[in-house]
Amino acid sequence: MIKFLKVINEIKKIRKIKPDEKWLEGQRRHFIRLLDIESAPDANPLFRGRFWFGAVSHKFFQPVLIVFLLFGFFGGLVNFSQIALPNESFYFLKLFSEQTRGYFIFNQTNRLNFSLRMIQRRLEEIDSQNFISDFNSEAVLAALSGIENNLEKTVSLLDS
Amino acid sequence: MDFKIRSEFLEVFNEFFPKLYRFCLLRVDSKELAEDLTSETFLKTWQYLKKGGLVKSYPVFLYQVARNLIIDHWRSKKRGIVPLDENIADSLVDFSQLPEEISRNMELKTVIESMNNLEEEQRQLLHWRFVDSLSIKEIAELSGKKPNAVYVSIYRAVKKLKSFYA
């Protein structure tokens, strides 16, 4: 067994054969030039276009990008829902966004103003029903219940 | 071309260029030719990558290219066998060197000359395994054998080499 290992160690002596350092360095330079690494746009982080593309493909940025896109999509939907009327499918999103916005108003006066603005909105929604050919009584009732809720809030705010 | 591939290729170059040079040197006439073949091996690999080719394992690919180039060289010289040139072993011993270097190179010469007694296939197996530290899986891919067969062949080659040392 020892002899076996000795033979292997003898073979390993071939590792001592090394190319001429100068020639090797010359070859390395030649290949670096050939690969065009230094002038590659993505090798330079200051090259913005490719840098951002590289950053997007990076593992860390992928979840950030997904969250960013989701927020963008949801924000777009919320924005789009602001013109929705009570009989339309995105109306619930409009109410949801208004409610959420209401939660983040901490000043009493601002809250009161916001509540009054919401009553105004509901009234505008009922008013718009008069100009629509297929008048929807359910939509009017939904808007009215909205007014009722907002009025309750306004009264409670005034009491406090 | 993707920067990742370029930098990967450069890493492979740094790791395998000296190894391939050694591999070529032990199979051709002269140092100059070994240098040319090594350089050509990398050039061919780069051209393949540039065309959009995919390389699963760089060591396997590089050694395959180098081996083909060596075979082509010997074919063009109309020599059937690929012998280990004694001139190469001799050229390692330069008497203008320091005494320690001479004795080190004498040892090296002995190893190369005893390896010369093996068949080319066995020499390649031993070289890949013990000189260039390739994995059995890589050697199996290169030699077209199953891993178990590679183990057995390496064992037999070492045993044969041992008999020359005895």
Short mmCIF file of N, CA, C and O in Angstrom, two decimals, chain B residues 47-146:
data_model
loop_
_atom_site.label_atom_id
_atom_site.label_comp_id
_atom_site.label_asym_id
_atom_site.label_seq_id
_atom_site.Cartn_x
_atom_site.Cartn_y
_atom_site.Cartn_z
N GLN B 47 -14.08 30.33 -29.29
CA GLN B 47 -14.86 30.49 -30.52
C GLN B 47 -16.17 29.71 -30.44
O GLN B 47 -17.21 30.18 -30.90
N TYR B 48 -16.10 28.55 -29.81
CA TYR B 48 -17.30 27.73 -29.63
C TYR B 48 -18.31 28.46 -28.74
O TYR B 48 -19.50 28.50 -29.04
N LEU B 49 -17.81 29.05 -27.66
CA LEU B 49 -18.68 29.79 -26.74
C LEU B 49 -19.27 31.02 -27.43
O LEU B 49 -20.43 31.37 -27.22
N LYS B 50 -18.46 31.65 -28.23
CA LYS B 50 -18.87 32.87 -28.93
C LYS B 50 -20.01 32.59 -29.90
O LYS B 50 -20.88 33.44 -30.13
N LYS B 51 -19.99 31.38 -30.46
CA LYS B 51 -21.06 30.99 -31.40
C LYS B 51 -22.34 30.61 -30.66
O LYS B 51 -23.33 30.23 -31.27
N GLY B 52 -22.30 30.65 -29.34
CA GLY B 52 -23.48 30.32 -28.53
C GLY B 52 -23.47 28.90 -28.00
O GLY B 52 -24.49 28.44 -27.48
N GLY B 53 -22.37 28.22 -28.16
CA GLY B 53 -22.27 26.84 -27.67
C GLY B 53 -22.27 26.77 -26.15
O GLY B 53 -21.84 27.72 -25.49
N LEU B 54 -22.79 25.69 -25.63
CA LEU B 54 -22.82 25.52 -24.18
C LEU B 54 -21.79 24.49 -23.74
O LEU B 54 -21.65 23.44 -24.37
N VAL B 55 -21.10 24.80 -22.67
CA VAL B 55 -20.10 23.87 -22.14
C VAL B 55 -20.56 23.41 -20.75
O VAL B 55 -20.68 24.22 -19.84
N LYS B 56 -20.85 22.12 -20.65
CA LYS B 56 -21.32 21.57 -19.37
C LYS B 56 -20.18 21.56 -18.35
O LYS B 56 -20.33 21.98 -17.22
N SER B 57 -19.06 20.99 -18.80
CA SER B 57 -17.90 20.89 -17.91
C SER B 57 -16.67 21.37 -18.67
O SER B 57 -16.28 20.77 -19.68
N TYR B 58 -16.09 22.46 -18.19
CA TYR B 58 -14.93 23.03 -18.87
C TYR B 58 -13.73 22.07 -18.92
O TYR B 58 -13.12 21.93 -19.99
N PRO B 59 -13.39 21.40 -17.79
CA PRO B 59 -12.23 20.49 -17.89
C PRO B 59 -12.41 19.44 -18.97
O PRO B 59 -11.50 19.21 -19.78
N VAL B 60 -13.60 18.83 -19.00
CA VAL B 60 -13.86 17.77 -19.99
C VAL B 60 -13.73 18.33 -21.40
O VAL B 60 -13.06 17.76 -22.25
N PHE B 61 -14.35 19.49 -21.61
CA PHE B 61 -14.34 20.10 -22.94
C PHE B 61 -12.92 20.45 -23.38
O PHE B 61 -12.49 20.12 -24.49
N LEU B 62 -12.18 21.10 -22.46
CA LEU B 62 -10.83 21.54 -22.80
C LEU B 62 -9.90 20.38 -23.11
O LEU B 62 -9.16 20.41 -24.10
N TYR B 63 -9.94 19.35 -22.27
CA TYR B 63 -9.06 18.21 -22.50
C TYR B 63 -9.43 17.48 -23.79
O TYR B 63 -8.56 16.95 -24.47
N GLN B 64 -10.74 17.48 -24.10
CA GLN B 64 -11.17 16.82 -25.34
C GLN B 64 -10.61 17.57 -26.56
O GLN B 64 -10.09 16.96 -27.49
N VAL B 65 -10.72 18.90 -26.49
CA VAL B 65 -10.20 19.72 -27.59
C VAL B 65 -8.69 19.53 -27.71
O VAL B 65 -8.17 19.30 -28.81
N ALA B 66 -8.01 19.59 -26.56
CA ALA B 66 -6.54 19.45 -26.57
C ALA B 66 -6.14 18.08 -27.13
O ALA B 66 -5.23 17.99 -27.96
N ARG B 67 -6.85 17.07 -26.70
CA ARG B 67 -6.53 15.71 -27.15
C ARG B 67 -6.72 15.59 -28.68
O ARG B 67 -5.88 15.02 -29.36
N ASN B 68 -7.84 16.18 -29.16
CA ASN B 68 -8.08 16.14 -30.61
C ASN B 68 -6.98 16.87 -31.39
O ASN B 68 -6.55 16.42 -32.43
N LEU B 69 -6.56 18.01 -30.83
CA LEU B 69 -5.51 18.78 -31.51
C LEU B 69 -4.19 18.01 -31.55
O LEU B 69 -3.49 18.03 -32.56
N ILE B 70 -3.92 17.33 -30.43
CA ILE B 70 -2.68 16.54 -30.39
C ILE B 70 -2.75 15.40 -31.41
O ILE B 70 -1.80 15.15 -32.16
N ILE B 71 -3.91 14.74 -31.45
CA ILE B 71 -4.09 13.64 -32.42
C ILE B 71 -3.93 14.17 -33.85
O ILE B 71 -3.24 13.57 -34.67
N ASP B 72 -4.56 15.34 -34.11
CA ASP B 72 -4.45 15.94 -35.44
C ASP B 72 -2.99 16.22 -35.79
O ASP B 72 -2.57 16.00 -36.92
N HIS B 73 -2.28 16.70 -34.79
CA HIS B 73 -0.85 17.02 -35.01
C HIS B 73 -0.08 15.77 -35.41
O HIS B 73 0.68 15.79 -36.38
N TRP B 74 -0.30 14.71 -34.67
CA TRP B 74 0.43 13.47 -34.97
C TRP B 74 -0.02 12.84 -36.28
O TRP B 74 0.77 12.25 -37.00
N ARG B 75 -1.30 13.02 -36.59
CA ARG B 75 -1.81 12.49 -37.87
C ARG B 75 -1.16 13.22 -39.02
O ARG B 75 -0.78 12.63 -40.02
N SER B 76 -1.07 14.53 -38.85
CA SER B 76 -0.47 15.33 -39.93
C SER B 76 1.01 14.96 -40.10
O SER B 76 1.58 15.10 -41.17
N LYS B 77 1.60 14.45 -39.03
CA LYS B 77 3.00 14.01 -39.12
C LYS B 77 3.10 12.55 -39.53
O LYS B 77 4.19 11.97 -39.54
N LYS B 78 1.88 11.99 -39.78
CA LYS B 78 1.77 10.58 -40.19
C LYS B 78 2.39 9.63 -39.18
O LYS B 78 3.13 8.70 -39.52
N ARG B 79 2.06 9.89 -37.91
CA ARG B 79 2.53 8.97 -36.88
C ARG B 79 1.29 8.39 -36.21
O ARG B 79 0.41 9.15 -35.79
N GLY B 80 1.25 7.10 -36.17
CA GLY B 80 0.06 6.45 -35.62
C GLY B 80 -0.07 6.58 -34.12
O GLY B 80 -1.12 6.88 -33.59
N ILE B 81 1.05 6.40 -33.42
CA ILE B 81 1.00 6.37 -31.95
C ILE B 81 1.37 7.75 -31.40
O ILE B 81 2.02 8.54 -32.07
N VAL B 82 0.95 8.01 -30.22
CA VAL B 82 1.30 9.27 -29.59
C VAL B 82 2.33 8.98 -28.51
O VAL B 82 1.99 8.66 -27.37
N PRO B 83 3.61 9.02 -28.85
CA PRO B 83 4.60 8.67 -27.83
C PRO B 83 4.98 9.86 -26.96
O PRO B 83 4.80 11.00 -27.36
N LEU B 84 5.51 9.54 -25.83
CA LEU B 84 6.04 10.60 -24.98
C LEU B 84 7.46 10.85 -25.45
O LEU B 84 8.30 9.96 -25.45
N ASP B 85 7.68 12.04 -25.90
CA ASP B 85 8.98 12.33 -26.49
C ASP B 85 10.07 12.40 -25.42
O ASP B 85 9.93 13.09 -24.43
N GLU B 86 11.10 11.67 -25.69
CA GLU B 86 12.20 11.66 -24.72
C GLU B 86 12.92 13.00 -24.67
O GLU B 86 13.52 13.37 -23.68
N ASN B 87 12.82 13.73 -25.80
CA ASN B 87 13.48 15.04 -25.84
C ASN B 87 12.90 15.97 -24.78
O ASN B 87 13.61 16.78 -24.22
N ILE B 88 11.58 15.84 -24.58
CA ILE B 88 10.94 16.69 -23.58
C ILE B 88 11.49 16.38 -22.20
O ILE B 88 11.84 17.28 -21.44
N ALA B 89 11.58 15.08 -21.92
CA ALA B 89 12.14 14.67 -20.62
C ALA B 89 13.57 15.17 -20.48
O ALA B 89 13.97 15.66 -19.42
N ASP B 90 14.32 15.07 -21.59
CA ASP B 90 15.72 15.54 -21.57
C ASP B 90 15.82 17.04 -21.39
O ASP B 90 16.70 17.53 -20.68
N SER B 91 14.88 17.73 -22.05
CA SER B 91 14.95 19.20 -22.01
C SER B 91 14.70 19.75 -20.60
O SER B 91 15.00 20.90 -20.33
N LEU B 92 14.11 18.90 -19.75
CA LEU B 92 13.86 19.35 -18.37
C LEU B 92 15.16 19.48 -17.59
O LEU B 92 15.25 20.24 -16.64
N VAL B 93 16.12 18.67 -18.01
CA VAL B 93 17.39 18.72 -17.28
C VAL B 93 18.36 19.63 -18.02
O VAL B 93 18.96 19.28 -19.03
N ASP B 94 18.46 20.82 -17.50
CA ASP B 94 19.38 21.79 -18.07
C ASP B 94 20.53 21.95 -17.06
O ASP B 94 20.31 22.36 -15.93
N PHE B 95 21.73 21.63 -17.52
CA PHE B 95 22.85 21.62 -16.57
C PHE B 95 23.38 23.01 -16.20
O PHE B 95 24.27 23.14 -15.40
N SER B 96 22.77 24.02 -16.80
CA SER B 96 23.14 25.37 -16.39
C SER B 96 22.33 25.79 -15.17
O SER B 96 22.52 26.88 -14.64
N GLN B 97 21.37 24.90 -14.75
CA GLN B 97 20.53 25.22 -13.60
C GLN B 97 21.27 24.98 -12.28
O GLN B 97 22.36 24.40 -12.27
N LEU B 98 20.61 25.41 -11.19
CA LEU B 98 21.19 25.18 -9.87
C LEU B 98 21.16 23.69 -9.56
O LEU B 98 20.29 22.97 -10.07
N PRO B 99 22.11 23.19 -8.70
CA PRO B 99 22.16 21.75 -8.43
C PRO B 99 20.83 21.19 -7.91
O PRO B 99 20.43 20.08 -8.31
N GLU B 100 20.12 21.97 -7.03
CA GLU B 100 18.84 21.45 -6.49
C GLU B 100 17.81 21.30 -7.61
O GLU B 100 17.07 20.33 -7.66
N GLU B 101 17.85 22.26 -8.50
CA GLU B 101 16.91 22.22 -9.63
C GLU B 101 17.22 21.04 -10.54
O GLU B 101 16.32 20.37 -11.03
N ILE B 102 18.54 20.80 -10.71
CA ILE B 102 18.93 19.67 -11.57
C ILE B 102 18.43 18.36 -10.98
O ILE B 102 17.81 17.54 -11.67
N SER B 103 18.64 18.20 -9.65
CA SER B 103 18.21 16.93 -9.04
C SER B 103 16.68 16.80 -9.07
O SER B 103 16.16 15.71 -9.30
N ARG B 104 16.01 17.95 -8.90
CA ARG B 104 14.54 17.93 -8.96
C ARG B 104 14.07 17.53 -10.36
O ARG B 104 13.18 16.71 -10.53
N ASN B 105 14.75 18.09 -11.34
CA ASN B 105 14.37 17.79 -12.72
C ASN B 105 14.78 16.38 -13.15
O ASN B 105 14.13 15.79 -14.00
N MET B 106 15.84 15.87 -12.51
CA MET B 106 16.24 14.49 -12.79
C MET B 106 15.14 13.54 -12.31
O MET B 106 14.81 12.57 -12.99
N GLU B 107 14.62 13.86 -11.13
CA GLU B 107 13.51 13.05 -10.58
C GLU B 107 12.34 13.08 -11.55
O GLU B 107 11.72 12.06 -11.85
N LEU B 108 12.06 14.28 -12.02
CA LEU B 108 10.96 14.48 -12.95
C LEU B 108 11.17 13.68 -14.23
O LEU B 108 10.25 13.05 -14.75
N LYS B 109 12.42 13.69 -14.67
CA LYS B 109 12.76 12.96 -15.89
C LYS B 109 12.49 11.46 -15.70
O LYS B 109 11.93 10.80 -16.58
N THR B 110 12.85 10.96 -14.52
CA THR B 110 12.64 9.54 -14.22
C THR B 110 11.14 9.21 -14.26
O THR B 110 10.74 8.20 -14.82
N VAL B 111 10.35 10.09 -13.66
CA VAL B 111 8.90 9.86 -13.62
C VAL B 111 8.35 9.81 -15.04
O VAL B 111 7.61 8.90 -15.41
N ILE B 112 8.74 10.80 -15.82
CA ILE B 112 8.22 10.89 -17.20
C ILE B 112 8.64 9.67 -18.00
O ILE B 112 7.85 9.09 -18.74
N GLU B 113 9.88 9.27 -17.83
CA GLU B 113 10.36 8.12 -18.59
C GLU B 113 9.67 6.82 -18.17
O GLU B 113 9.37 5.98 -19.02
N SER B 114 9.39 6.70 -16.88
CA SER B 114 8.68 5.48 -16.47
C SER B 114 7.22 5.53 -16.93
O SER B 114 6.65 4.49 -17.27
N MET B 115 6.64 6.72 -16.96
CA MET B 115 5.27 6.86 -17.47
C MET B 115 5.22 6.51 -18.96
O MET B 115 4.21 6.06 -19.48
N ASN B 116 6.35 6.73 -19.62
CA ASN B 116 6.47 6.47 -21.05
C ASN B 116 6.27 4.99 -21.37
O ASN B 116 5.91 4.63 -22.49
N ASN B 117 6.50 4.16 -20.36
CA ASN B 117 6.33 2.71 -20.57
C ASN B 117 4.86 2.28 -20.59
O ASN B 117 4.55 1.17 -21.00
N LEU B 118 4.00 3.17 -20.12
CA LEU B 118 2.56 2.85 -20.10
C LEU B 118 1.93 3.14 -21.46
O LEU B 118 2.50 3.87 -22.27
N GLU B 119 0.73 2.56 -21.62
CA GLU B 119 -0.01 2.89 -22.85
C GLU B 119 -0.54 4.30 -22.72
O GLU B 119 -0.76 4.79 -21.60
N GLU B 120 -0.83 4.93 -23.86
CA GLU B 120 -1.29 6.33 -23.85
C GLU B 120 -2.56 6.50 -22.99
O GLU B 120 -2.67 7.46 -22.23
N GLU B 121 -3.47 5.55 -23.11
CA GLU B 121 -4.73 5.64 -22.35
C GLU B 121 -4.46 5.65 -20.84
O GLU B 121 -5.03 6.45 -20.10
N GLN B 122 -3.55 4.78 -20.43
CA GLN B 122 -3.21 4.70 -19.00
C GLN B 122 -2.49 5.97 -18.53
O GLN B 122 -2.75 6.47 -17.44
N ARG B 123 -1.64 6.47 -19.41
CA ARG B 123 -0.92 7.71 -19.07
C ARG B 123 -1.89 8.86 -18.88
O ARG B 123 -1.78 9.66 -17.95
N GLN B 124 -2.87 8.90 -19.79
CA GLN B 124 -3.87 9.97 -19.70
C GLN B 124 -4.65 9.86 -18.39
O GLN B 124 -4.86 10.86 -17.69
N LEU B 125 -5.07 8.63 -18.06
CA LEU B 125 -5.85 8.42 -16.83
C LEU B 125 -5.07 8.88 -15.61
O LEU B 125 -5.60 9.58 -14.75
N LEU B 126 -3.81 8.47 -15.54
CA LEU B 126 -2.98 8.85 -14.39
C LEU B 126 -2.76 10.36 -14.36
O LEU B 126 -2.77 10.98 -13.28
N HIS B 127 -2.54 10.92 -15.51
CA HIS B 127 -2.32 12.37 -15.60
C HIS B 127 -3.55 13.13 -15.10
O HIS B 127 -3.44 14.04 -14.26
N TRP B 128 -4.71 12.76 -15.61
CA TRP B 128 -5.94 13.46 -15.22
C TRP B 128 -6.23 13.31 -13.73
O TRP B 128 -6.64 14.25 -13.08
N ARG B 129 -5.99 12.09 -13.24
CA ARG B 129 -6.35 11.82 -11.84
C ARG B 129 -5.34 12.42 -10.85
O ARG B 129 -5.72 13.10 -9.91
N PHE B 130 -4.07 12.15 -11.06
CA PHE B 130 -3.09 12.52 -10.03
C PHE B 130 -2.31 13.81 -10.32
O PHE B 130 -1.81 14.43 -9.40
N VAL B 131 -2.24 14.18 -11.57
CA VAL B 131 -1.51 15.43 -11.88
C VAL B 131 -2.49 16.60 -11.92
O VAL B 131 -2.28 17.61 -11.27
N ASP B 132 -3.56 16.42 -12.66
CA ASP B 132 -4.51 17.54 -12.80
C ASP B 132 -5.73 17.43 -11.89
O ASP B 132 -6.62 18.30 -11.95
N SER B 133 -5.78 16.41 -11.05
CA SER B 133 -6.83 16.22 -10.03
C SER B 133 -8.25 16.32 -10.58
O SER B 133 -9.12 16.96 -9.98
N LEU B 134 -8.50 15.71 -11.70
CA LEU B 134 -9.87 15.69 -12.21
C LEU B 134 -10.67 14.65 -11.42
O LEU B 134 -10.10 13.70 -10.88
N SER B 135 -11.98 14.87 -11.35
CA SER B 135 -12.81 13.91 -10.63
C SER B 135 -13.01 12.66 -11.48
O SER B 135 -12.83 12.70 -12.70
N ILE B 136 -13.41 11.59 -10.81
CA ILE B 136 -13.62 10.32 -11.54
C ILE B 136 -14.72 10.50 -12.59
O ILE B 136 -14.64 9.98 -13.70
N LYS B 137 -15.72 11.31 -12.22
CA LYS B 137 -16.83 11.55 -13.14
C LYS B 137 -16.32 12.24 -14.42
O LYS B 137 -16.71 11.87 -15.53
N GLU B 138 -15.45 13.22 -14.22
CA GLU B 138 -14.90 13.94 -15.38
C GLU B 138 -14.03 13.02 -16.23
O GLU B 138 -14.11 13.05 -17.46
N ILE B 139 -13.23 12.20 -15.55
CA ILE B 139 -12.36 11.27 -16.29
C ILE B 139 -13.22 10.26 -17.05
O ILE B 139 -12.91 9.92 -18.20
N ALA B 140 -14.30 9.82 -16.40
CA ALA B 140 -15.20 8.87 -17.06
C ALA B 140 -15.78 9.47 -18.33
O ALA B 140 -15.84 8.82 -19.37
N GLU B 141 -16.15 10.75 -18.24
CA GLU B 141 -16.70 11.43 -19.42
C GLU B 141 -15.65 11.56 -20.52
O GLU B 141 -15.95 11.37 -21.70
N LEU B 142 -14.44 11.89 -20.09
CA LEU B 142 -13.35 12.08 -21.06
C LEU B 142 -12.94 10.79 -21.73
O LEU B 142 -12.66 10.77 -22.93
N SER B 143 -12.89 9.73 -20.94
CA SER B 143 -12.40 8.47 -21.50
C SER B 143 -13.52 7.61 -22.09
O SER B 143 -13.24 6.59 -22.71
N GLY B 144 -14.75 8.03 -21.85
CA GLY B 144 -15.88 7.26 -22.38
C GLY B 144 -16.10 5.95 -21.66
O GLY B 144 -16.63 4.99 -22.21
N LYS B 145 -15.62 5.91 -20.40
CA LYS B 145 -15.79 4.69 -19.60
C LYS B 145 -16.75 4.95 -18.46
O LYS B 145 -17.04 6.12 -18.15
N LYS B 146 -17.18 3.88 -17.80
CA LYS B 146 -18.00 4.04 -16.61
C LYS B 146 -17.08 4.34 -15.42
O LYS B 146 -15.92 3.88 -15.42
#
